[in-house]
Coordinates of C-alpha atoms in Angstrom, one line a residue:
M1 CA -20.6 107.5 119.7
S2 CA -22.5 104.1 120.2
D3 CA -20.6 101.8 122.7
L4 CA -21.2 99.6 119.8
E5 CA -18.9 100.7 117.0
Y6 CA -17.8 103.5 115.2
I7 CA -17.3 102.5 110.9
D8 CA -14.3 104.9 109.7
V9 CA -14.2 104.2 106.3
N10 CA -10.7 106.0 105.1
S11 CA -8.7 103.7 107.1
H12 CA -10.9 100.8 107.6
K13 CA -10.2 101.3 111.4
I14 CA -12.8 99.5 113.8
L15 CA -13.5 102.3 116.9
G16 CA -14.8 99.7 119.8
S17 CA -15.5 97.4 118.7
L18 CA -16.6 94.3 120.5
D19 CA -14.9 92.1 119.7
G20 CA -11.9 94.0 121.0
N21 CA -9.7 93.8 117.4
S22 CA -8.9 97.4 115.9
N23 CA -8.0 95.5 112.7
I24 CA -11.4 95.4 110.0
S25 CA -9.4 91.5 109.3
G26 CA -9.8 90.8 113.1
E27 CA -13.4 90.4 112.5
A28 CA -12.9 87.2 111.4
H29 CA -10.4 85.6 114.0
S30 CA -7.5 87.7 112.1
N31 CA -4.8 85.1 111.9
G32 CA -3.1 86.3 108.8
N33 CA -4.5 82.8 106.9
D34 CA -7.7 83.3 105.2
S35 CA -7.6 80.1 103.2
K36 CA -7.6 78.5 105.6
K37 CA -10.2 79.3 108.6
F38 CA -12.5 80.3 105.8
K39 CA -13.3 76.0 105.0
G40 CA -16.3 75.5 104.9
E41 CA -17.6 74.5 108.6
D42 CA -15.5 77.5 109.8
K43 CA -17.7 80.2 106.9
M44 CA -20.9 80.2 109.3
D45 CA -20.0 79.9 113.1
G46 CA -20.6 82.8 115.7
A47 CA -23.4 84.3 117.7
P48 CA -26.7 85.1 115.0
S49 CA -26.1 88.6 113.8
R50 CA -28.3 90.7 111.3
V51 CA -24.4 92.0 109.9
L52 CA -22.7 89.7 108.6
H53 CA -19.5 89.2 107.5
I54 CA -18.4 88.4 103.3
R55 CA -15.3 87.4 102.4
K56 CA -13.1 86.8 99.6
L57 CA -15.5 88.8 96.5
P58 CA -13.5 89.2 93.8
G59 CA -11.8 92.6 92.9
E60 CA -14.7 94.5 90.5
V61 CA -17.7 93.4 92.6
T62 CA -20.4 96.3 92.6
E63 CA -21.9 97.1 95.3
T64 CA -25.5 96.4 93.5
E65 CA -24.3 92.8 93.4
V66 CA -23.2 92.0 96.5
I67 CA -26.7 94.2 97.5
A68 CA -28.4 91.7 95.5
L69 CA -27.5 88.0 97.6
G70 CA -29.2 89.8 100.6
L71 CA -32.5 90.8 98.9
P72 CA -34.2 87.5 98.2
F73 CA -34.0 87.1 101.8
G74 CA -35.8 90.3 103.3
K75 CA -34.7 94.3 103.3
V76 CA -31.2 95.2 102.9
T77 CA -30.8 98.5 105.4
N78 CA -26.8 99.1 105.0
I79 CA -23.8 97.9 103.4
L80 CA -20.3 98.1 103.7
M81 CA -17.6 97.9 100.9
L82 CA -13.6 97.5 101.6
K83 CA -12.1 97.0 98.3
G84 CA -8.8 97.0 99.0
K85 CA -9.7 93.9 100.6
N86 CA -12.4 92.1 99.0
Q87 CA -14.6 92.6 101.4
A88 CA -17.8 93.6 102.9
F89 CA -20.4 94.3 105.8
L90 CA -23.7 93.8 104.4
E91 CA -26.9 94.3 107.4
L92 CA -30.1 93.3 106.7
A93 CA -33.0 94.4 109.0
T94 CA -33.5 91.4 111.3
E95 CA -31.6 89.0 112.5
E96 CA -34.0 86.4 111.2
A97 CA -34.0 87.4 107.5
A98 CA -29.3 87.2 108.3
I99 CA -30.4 83.8 110.3
T100 CA -32.0 82.4 106.4
M101 CA -29.4 83.9 104.6
V102 CA -26.6 82.0 106.4
N103 CA -28.1 78.7 106.5
Y104 CA -29.1 78.9 102.5
Y105 CA -25.2 79.6 101.7
S106 CA -24.2 77.0 104.4
A107 CA -25.7 74.0 101.4
V108 CA -24.9 76.6 98.4
T109 CA -21.8 78.1 98.2
P110 CA -22.3 81.7 96.7
H111 CA -20.4 82.9 93.7
L112 CA -19.6 86.2 92.8
R113 CA -18.6 86.3 89.6
N114 CA -17.7 82.5 89.0
Q115 CA -15.3 83.0 92.4
P116 CA -16.5 81.3 95.6
I117 CA -17.1 83.8 98.9
Y118 CA -17.5 83.4 102.3
I119 CA -20.2 84.1 104.1
Q120 CA -20.2 84.8 108.6
Y121 CA -22.1 86.6 111.2
S122 CA -20.0 89.5 112.4
N123 CA -19.9 90.3 116.0
H124 CA -20.8 93.6 115.2
K125 CA -24.7 93.7 115.9
E126 CA -25.5 96.9 113.4
L127 CA -23.2 99.0 110.9
K128 CA -22.8 102.7 112.0
T129 CA -20.9 104.2 108.5
D130 CA -20.2 108.0 107.5
N131 CA -22.6 108.8 104.9
T132 CA -20.9 111.2 103.6
L133 CA -17.5 108.7 102.9
N134 CA -20.2 105.5 101.0
Q135 CA -22.0 107.9 98.7
R136 CA -22.3 105.4 95.9
A137 CA -23.5 102.8 97.9
Q138 CA -25.9 104.8 100.2
A139 CA -26.7 105.5 97.0
V140 CA -28.0 102.0 95.3
L141 CA -29.2 100.9 98.9
Q142 CA -31.3 103.5 99.6
A143 CA -32.4 103.1 94.7
V144 CA -33.2 100.1 96.1
T145 CA -35.0 100.7 99.5
A146 CA -36.9 103.3 97.5
V147 CA -38.4 100.5 95.5
Q148 CA -38.9 97.8 97.9
T149 CA -40.8 100.9 100.1
A150 CA -43.4 101.3 96.7
N151 CA -43.8 97.9 96.2
T152 CA -44.7 96.4 100.0
P153 CA -48.2 96.6 99.8
L154 CA -48.7 94.1 97.2
S155 CA -51.1 92.7 98.5
G156 CA -48.8 89.1 100.2
T157 CA -46.2 89.4 96.9
T158 CA -43.6 91.9 97.1
V159 CA -40.9 92.3 93.7
S160 CA -38.1 94.7 94.0
E161 CA -37.1 96.8 91.8
S162 CA -33.5 98.6 92.2
A163 CA -30.7 100.5 90.1
V164 CA -30.0 97.2 88.8
T165 CA -29.8 97.7 85.1
P166 CA -31.4 95.0 83.8
A167 CA -28.4 93.0 82.8
Q168 CA -27.8 92.5 86.0
S169 CA -30.2 91.8 87.3
P170 CA -30.4 87.9 88.7
V171 CA -34.1 87.7 88.0
L172 CA -34.9 85.6 84.7
R173 CA -38.2 86.0 82.1
I174 CA -38.4 82.5 80.4
I175 CA -41.0 81.8 78.0
I176 CA -41.2 78.0 76.7
D177 CA -42.6 78.5 72.5
N178 CA -43.3 75.1 71.0
M179 CA -44.0 73.2 74.6
Y180 CA -45.4 69.8 72.3
Y181 CA -43.5 68.2 75.5
P182 CA -44.7 69.2 79.1
V183 CA -41.8 71.3 81.2
T184 CA -42.5 71.2 85.1
L185 CA -40.8 73.9 87.2
D186 CA -38.7 70.3 88.3
V187 CA -37.0 70.3 84.0
L188 CA -36.4 74.6 84.6
H189 CA -34.6 73.7 87.4
Q190 CA -32.5 70.9 86.4
I191 CA -31.2 72.9 84.1
F192 CA -30.6 76.0 85.1
S193 CA -28.6 74.8 88.5
K194 CA -25.8 74.4 86.2
F195 CA -25.4 77.6 85.5
G196 CA -25.1 78.8 89.7
A197 CA -27.4 78.0 92.8
V198 CA -30.9 79.0 91.5
L199 CA -32.9 80.3 94.2
K200 CA -36.9 80.7 93.7
I201 CA -39.1 80.0 90.3
I202 CA -42.3 81.0 89.9
T203 CA -44.5 79.6 86.4
F204 CA -48.1 80.5 85.1
T205 CA -49.1 80.7 81.8
K206 CA -50.0 83.8 80.1
N207 CA -51.3 84.2 76.8
N208 CA -51.4 80.7 76.5
Q209 CA -47.7 80.3 77.0
F210 CA -45.9 78.6 79.5
Q211 CA -43.5 81.2 80.7
A212 CA -41.8 81.2 83.9
L213 CA -40.0 83.8 86.4
L214 CA -36.3 82.4 87.3
Q215 CA -34.1 84.3 90.2
Y216 CA -30.5 83.3 91.1
G217 CA -28.4 84.4 94.1
D218 CA -26.3 86.1 91.3
P219 CA -27.0 88.2 88.4
V220 CA -23.1 86.9 87.3
N221 CA -25.2 83.6 86.7
A222 CA -28.1 84.6 85.2
Q223 CA -26.4 86.8 82.4
Q224 CA -24.3 83.0 81.8
A225 CA -27.7 81.2 81.7
K226 CA -28.8 83.5 79.9
L227 CA -26.3 83.2 76.6
A228 CA -25.6 79.8 76.8
L229 CA -29.4 79.2 77.4
D230 CA -31.7 81.2 74.8
G231 CA -33.0 80.2 72.1
Q232 CA -31.6 76.2 73.0
N233 CA -35.2 73.4 72.6
I234 CA -34.8 72.2 75.7
Y235 CA -36.6 68.3 74.0
N236 CA -35.1 67.7 70.0
A237 CA -37.3 70.4 68.2
C238 CA -38.9 71.5 70.3
C239 CA -40.1 73.5 73.5
T240 CA -37.1 76.3 72.5
L241 CA -36.5 78.4 75.1
R242 CA -37.0 82.5 75.4
I243 CA -34.9 84.1 77.5
D244 CA -34.3 87.7 78.6
F245 CA -33.0 89.9 82.0
S246 CA -36.6 90.8 84.5
K247 CA -36.7 94.5 85.2
L248 CA -37.3 92.7 88.2
V249 CA -35.1 92.0 91.4
N250 CA -36.7 90.0 94.1
L251 CA -39.0 87.7 93.6
N252 CA -41.1 86.9 96.9
V253 CA -43.2 83.7 96.7
K254 CA -46.1 82.9 98.4
Y255 CA -46.4 79.3 97.9
N256 CA -43.8 76.0 96.9
N257 CA -45.2 73.9 94.9
D258 CA -45.7 72.3 91.4
K259 CA -46.1 76.5 90.3
S260 CA -43.6 78.3 92.9
R261 CA -41.2 77.5 94.4
D262 CA -39.1 79.2 97.1
Y263 CA -35.8 77.0 97.5
T264 CA -34.4 79.4 100.8
R265 CA -38.3 78.6 102.3
P266 CA -38.6 75.3 102.5
D267 CA -41.5 75.8 105.3
L268 CA -43.7 77.2 103.2
P269 CA -47.1 76.0 102.3
S270 CA -48.7 74.2 99.5
G271 CA -51.6 76.6 98.8
D272 CA -53.8 74.0 96.5
G273 CA -55.3 76.4 94.2
Q274 CA -54.2 78.8 94.6
P275 CA -53.5 81.0 91.3
A276 CA -49.0 80.7 91.8
L277 CA -48.8 84.5 90.3
D278 CA -50.5 86.9 93.0
P279 CA -51.8 89.3 90.2
A280 CA -49.8 92.3 91.0
I281 CA -46.5 90.7 89.7
A282 CA -48.0 89.7 86.8
A283 CA -49.4 93.6 86.6
A284 CA -45.7 94.4 86.4
F285 CA -44.4 91.0 84.7
A286 CA -47.5 91.6 81.9
K287 CA -45.0 95.0 81.0
E288 CA -42.1 92.0 80.1
T289 CA -43.3 90.1 78.2
S290 CA -45.3 92.6 75.7
L291 CA -41.1 93.5 75.2
L292 CA -40.3 89.9 73.9
A293 CA -42.3 89.8 70.6
V294 CA -38.5 91.1 68.6
P295 CA -37.4 91.1 65.1
G296 CA -35.2 87.8 65.4
A297 CA -37.4 85.7 67.5
L298 CA -37.4 82.5 67.0
S299 CA -40.4 81.5 65.1
P300 CA -42.6 78.4 66.2
L301 CA -41.8 75.7 64.5
A302 CA -43.9 73.9 62.2
I303 CA -44.5 70.9 63.6
P304 CA -47.6 69.1 63.0
N305 CA -49.8 67.1 66.2
A306 CA -49.0 63.9 65.0
A307 CA -44.8 64.9 64.7
A308 CA -45.1 66.0 67.7
A309 CA -45.9 63.0 70.0
A310 CA -42.8 61.7 67.4
A311 CA -41.0 64.5 68.8
A312 CA -42.0 64.2 72.4
A313 CA -41.1 60.5 72.0
A314 CA -37.3 61.3 70.3
A315 CA -37.1 64.1 72.7
G316 CA -33.4 63.4 75.0
R317 CA -33.4 65.5 77.7
V318 CA -30.5 69.0 77.2
G319 CA -28.0 68.1 80.5
M320 CA -29.8 65.6 82.2
P321 CA -27.2 63.2 82.8
G322 CA -28.9 59.9 81.8
V323 CA -31.8 60.2 81.0
S324 CA -33.0 60.1 76.9
A325 CA -36.2 59.7 75.8
G326 CA -34.9 57.9 73.1
G327 CA -33.8 55.2 76.0
N328 CA -34.9 52.1 76.7
T329 CA -39.2 52.7 77.3
V330 CA -38.6 48.6 79.0
L331 CA -38.8 48.1 82.3
L332 CA -37.8 44.5 84.5
V333 CA -40.5 44.6 87.5
S334 CA -38.9 42.2 90.2
N335 CA -39.3 40.9 93.3
L336 CA -43.8 41.0 93.5
N337 CA -46.8 39.5 95.3
E338 CA -47.1 36.7 92.7
E339 CA -50.5 35.7 94.3
M340 CA -51.5 39.5 94.6
V341 CA -50.0 41.3 91.7
T342 CA -52.7 41.9 88.1
P343 CA -51.1 43.4 84.7
Q344 CA -53.9 46.0 85.3
S345 CA -52.3 46.5 88.5
L346 CA -49.0 47.6 87.4
F347 CA -50.6 49.7 84.9
T348 CA -52.3 51.7 87.0
L349 CA -48.9 52.2 89.4
F350 CA -46.7 52.6 86.6
G351 CA -49.2 55.0 84.2
V352 CA -49.4 57.6 86.6
Y353 CA -45.3 57.5 85.4
G354 CA -45.9 57.0 82.4
D355 CA -48.2 55.8 79.4
V356 CA -47.7 52.2 80.1
Q357 CA -48.5 50.2 76.6
R358 CA -47.8 46.8 78.0
V359 CA -47.6 44.5 80.9
K360 CA -46.2 40.7 81.1
I361 CA -45.9 38.9 83.8
L362 CA -43.2 36.1 83.3
Y363 CA -44.3 32.9 83.2
N364 CA -41.9 30.9 84.4
K365 CA -40.6 33.6 87.9
K366 CA -44.3 35.2 88.6
D367 CA -42.9 37.7 90.9
S368 CA -40.8 39.6 88.0
A369 CA -42.3 41.5 85.0
L370 CA -41.7 43.6 82.2
I371 CA -43.4 47.0 81.8
Q372 CA -43.5 49.2 78.3
M373 CA -43.3 52.6 79.2
A374 CA -44.3 54.7 75.9
D375 CA -41.0 56.5 75.7
G376 CA -37.3 56.3 78.3
N377 CA -38.0 59.9 80.3
Q378 CA -41.5 57.4 81.6
S379 CA -39.5 54.6 81.9
Q380 CA -37.1 56.2 84.0
L381 CA -39.4 58.5 85.7
A382 CA -41.4 55.4 86.8
M383 CA -38.0 53.4 87.6
N384 CA -36.6 56.5 90.1
H385 CA -39.7 56.9 91.8
L386 CA -41.9 53.3 92.5
N387 CA -38.2 51.3 92.6
G388 CA -37.7 50.4 96.6
Q389 CA -41.3 50.8 97.1
K390 CA -44.0 48.6 98.6
M391 CA -46.6 46.8 97.0
Y392 CA -49.4 44.3 98.5
G393 CA -47.3 44.3 101.3
K394 CA -43.4 43.4 99.3
I395 CA -40.4 46.0 98.4
I396 CA -40.4 45.7 94.8
R397 CA -37.4 46.2 92.5
V398 CA -37.7 48.2 89.8
T399 CA -34.6 48.3 86.9
L400 CA -34.3 48.4 82.6
S401 CA -35.0 45.8 80.7
K402 CA -32.6 44.5 78.3
H403 CA -35.4 43.8 75.9
Q404 CA -36.7 46.9 73.5
T405 CA -40.2 46.3 73.8
V406 CA -42.8 42.9 75.0
Q407 CA -44.2 40.4 73.2
L408 CA -46.9 39.8 72.8
P409 CA -48.7 36.1 72.7
R410 CA -48.5 34.2 69.4
E411 CA -52.6 34.5 68.5
G412 CA -54.5 31.5 69.7
L413 CA -51.3 30.6 72.2
D414 CA -53.6 31.0 76.2
D415 CA -50.7 32.7 78.2
Q416 CA -53.4 32.4 80.9
G417 CA -53.6 36.4 81.3
L418 CA -50.2 37.4 82.1
T419 CA -49.6 39.6 79.1
K420 CA -52.1 42.5 78.2
D421 CA -51.3 45.2 75.2
F422 CA -52.4 48.4 77.1
G423 CA -51.5 50.7 73.8
N424 CA -54.6 52.1 73.3
S425 CA -56.1 52.3 77.2
P426 CA -58.3 54.8 77.3
L427 CA -56.8 55.6 80.6
H428 CA -53.5 56.9 79.9
R429 CA -52.8 60.3 81.5
F430 CA -49.8 62.0 79.3
K431 CA -51.5 61.2 75.3
K432 CA -52.2 64.7 75.3
P433 CA -49.2 67.0 75.0
G434 CA -49.3 69.7 77.5
S435 CA -51.6 67.6 79.5
K436 CA -51.4 69.5 83.1
N437 CA -50.7 65.4 84.4
F438 CA -47.7 67.0 83.3
Q439 CA -47.3 69.6 85.7
N440 CA -48.7 66.8 88.4
I441 CA -45.5 64.4 88.8
F442 CA -44.6 63.4 92.4
P443 CA -43.3 59.8 93.7
P444 CA -45.5 57.6 95.9
S445 CA -46.5 60.3 99.1
A446 CA -49.6 59.4 101.6
T447 CA -51.4 62.0 100.5
L448 CA -53.3 61.7 97.7
H449 CA -54.6 63.6 95.3
L450 CA -58.6 63.1 94.3
S451 CA -60.5 64.6 90.7
N452 CA -63.4 64.4 88.9
I453 CA -65.9 64.2 92.2
P454 CA -69.4 64.1 91.3
P455 CA -71.7 66.7 93.2
S456 CA -73.7 64.3 95.3
V457 CA -70.5 62.7 96.9
A458 CA -69.6 63.9 100.3
E459 CA -66.3 63.9 102.1
E460 CA -68.1 60.6 104.4
D461 CA -68.5 58.4 101.5
L462 CA -64.5 58.3 99.6
R463 CA -63.3 58.3 103.7
T464 CA -65.4 55.0 103.1
L465 CA -64.5 54.4 100.6
F466 CA -61.0 54.2 100.7
A467 CA -60.8 53.3 103.8
N468 CA -62.6 49.6 102.1
T469 CA -59.0 49.1 100.3
G470 CA -57.4 48.2 104.3
G471 CA -55.4 51.2 104.5
T472 CA -56.5 53.9 107.0
V473 CA -58.0 57.8 106.3
K474 CA -55.8 59.6 108.8
A475 CA -56.9 63.2 106.9
F476 CA -59.2 64.4 104.4
K477 CA -59.9 67.6 102.6
F478 CA -61.7 68.9 99.5
F479 CA -60.9 72.3 97.2
Q480 CA -63.4 75.3 97.3
D481 CA -65.0 74.1 93.8
H482 CA -65.3 70.2 95.3
K483 CA -64.2 68.3 92.7
M484 CA -61.5 67.7 93.6
A485 CA -59.7 66.6 97.5
L486 CA -57.5 65.6 99.3
L487 CA -57.1 62.1 101.1
Q488 CA -54.1 61.1 103.5
M489 CA -53.9 57.4 103.9
A490 CA -51.7 56.6 107.2
T491 CA -48.8 55.4 105.4
V492 CA -46.9 55.6 101.7
E493 CA -47.9 51.5 101.1
E494 CA -51.5 52.2 102.7
A495 CA -51.6 55.2 99.8
I496 CA -50.5 52.8 97.3
Q497 CA -52.1 50.4 97.9
A498 CA -55.7 53.2 97.4
L499 CA -54.4 54.6 94.5
I500 CA -54.4 50.9 92.5
D501 CA -58.4 49.9 93.5
L502 CA -59.4 53.6 93.1
H503 CA -58.1 55.3 90.4
N504 CA -60.8 55.3 87.4
Y505 CA -63.1 53.8 90.3
N506 CA -66.8 54.9 88.8
L507 CA -68.5 57.1 91.4
G508 CA -71.9 57.7 89.8
E509 CA -73.1 60.3 86.6
N510 CA -70.7 59.3 84.4
H511 CA -68.5 60.0 86.8
H512 CA -65.0 58.0 87.0
L513 CA -62.7 59.1 90.2
R514 CA -58.9 59.7 89.3
V515 CA -55.9 60.0 91.7
S516 CA -53.0 60.4 91.6
F517 CA -50.1 61.5 94.7
S518 CA -49.6 65.2 96.2
K519 CA -46.9 65.6 97.6
S520 CA -49.0 68.2 100.0
T521 CA -49.8 67.3 103.5
I522 CA -53.5 67.9 105.2

């Protein structure tokens, strides 16, 4: 017999256990008062172990559901269900995987079947179970392990499929029909998080359709999200969600960027320029997507392009508190540097977050300006990202204005160039529905994304150009095709200045430089 422990699943006694308690509930400080002991900070204590103790499980919960809790973090090597006590032990292959799981669930309370459950390190370093008495759990575990092992060779990205039936998978496959207004990974996260902890999302385009795989921590959350959201429009009259269960039960995301994200692994690289979806996953997924053309599925809404723009402008986001595209389009910006600011500089900076229609610097208060965006979503985005940022050395304040539009000066009236109409500007980033620019909206950052670089322009040319805006270039990296690059300034303020000065800068050969904020670092 191991000197660690031997668990007899009939009596739930631990013989020779490390903590010296004779009963399994002694694992979690046996004091007969579970509810008091397992509040917040106490549930994650103890020395790390690859065996995790899970408590307060709903009575009808299955082995599959408990195993699914651990799958996103690594291979599950053993499980012991103590149904009479509403507890389970889950053993992961490595202590590192267990630590990642505990850390994640300390920030996001895990739920099974709508009930919060509690996870902590076990005092036991491994599980030794009697397989003849634990047959059902072992069968489920073996099915998961077999598929995990079979799928390991997928180049860097593992997809595990188990005995989980489609209706129990924690992974949803999502197709968006009528995508007249862009849907970002962050929008999906915000909508689907209403139904439980979203662990991972992969987005990609297949057959000219925006698609996503989204993994919950719990299959029940996936079921609730599907019931509530399938067939719903994200925006008015467009962007219809078509949701089904995936046969995949685990996604291993390689990169955290605007195309894919693993919320359990903030340490992943951004992998700029890399495809979000591994070809091996794409092949596995192709079999599933063909099933989506089912009778009764929502047919595309025949909205002509002109109406699409109107639908986008009038769109109100589902489940987005305080964000309405039909809301106020005019922003009031104050505490500007009145010696430096111009309508053009405001157009360029605020144009990162939407299509600026008009700018008016106030005649009697030149440190303030009104900026009219194309819709309420864009004004909200610009306010969220730019309020509190530094522009020309001053921290600017951005709020929603009570004005509905920005008035142009009466004809013949000279207002010293303080008002400008940009309604027909060719520089609008978001005029085209479905533009990639919608996928690349990030807060101001020291790292800038440069594109539309002609072949003749070298790294040194760009370093010199950006240094001339008054800042320090800390790092530079060309993408493989040399048409795009990342450039890092010393501070966010310097990057804002560089973007204002150099977005649309003429680099020659009919190439105008495109500059935007990146969430990557070099």
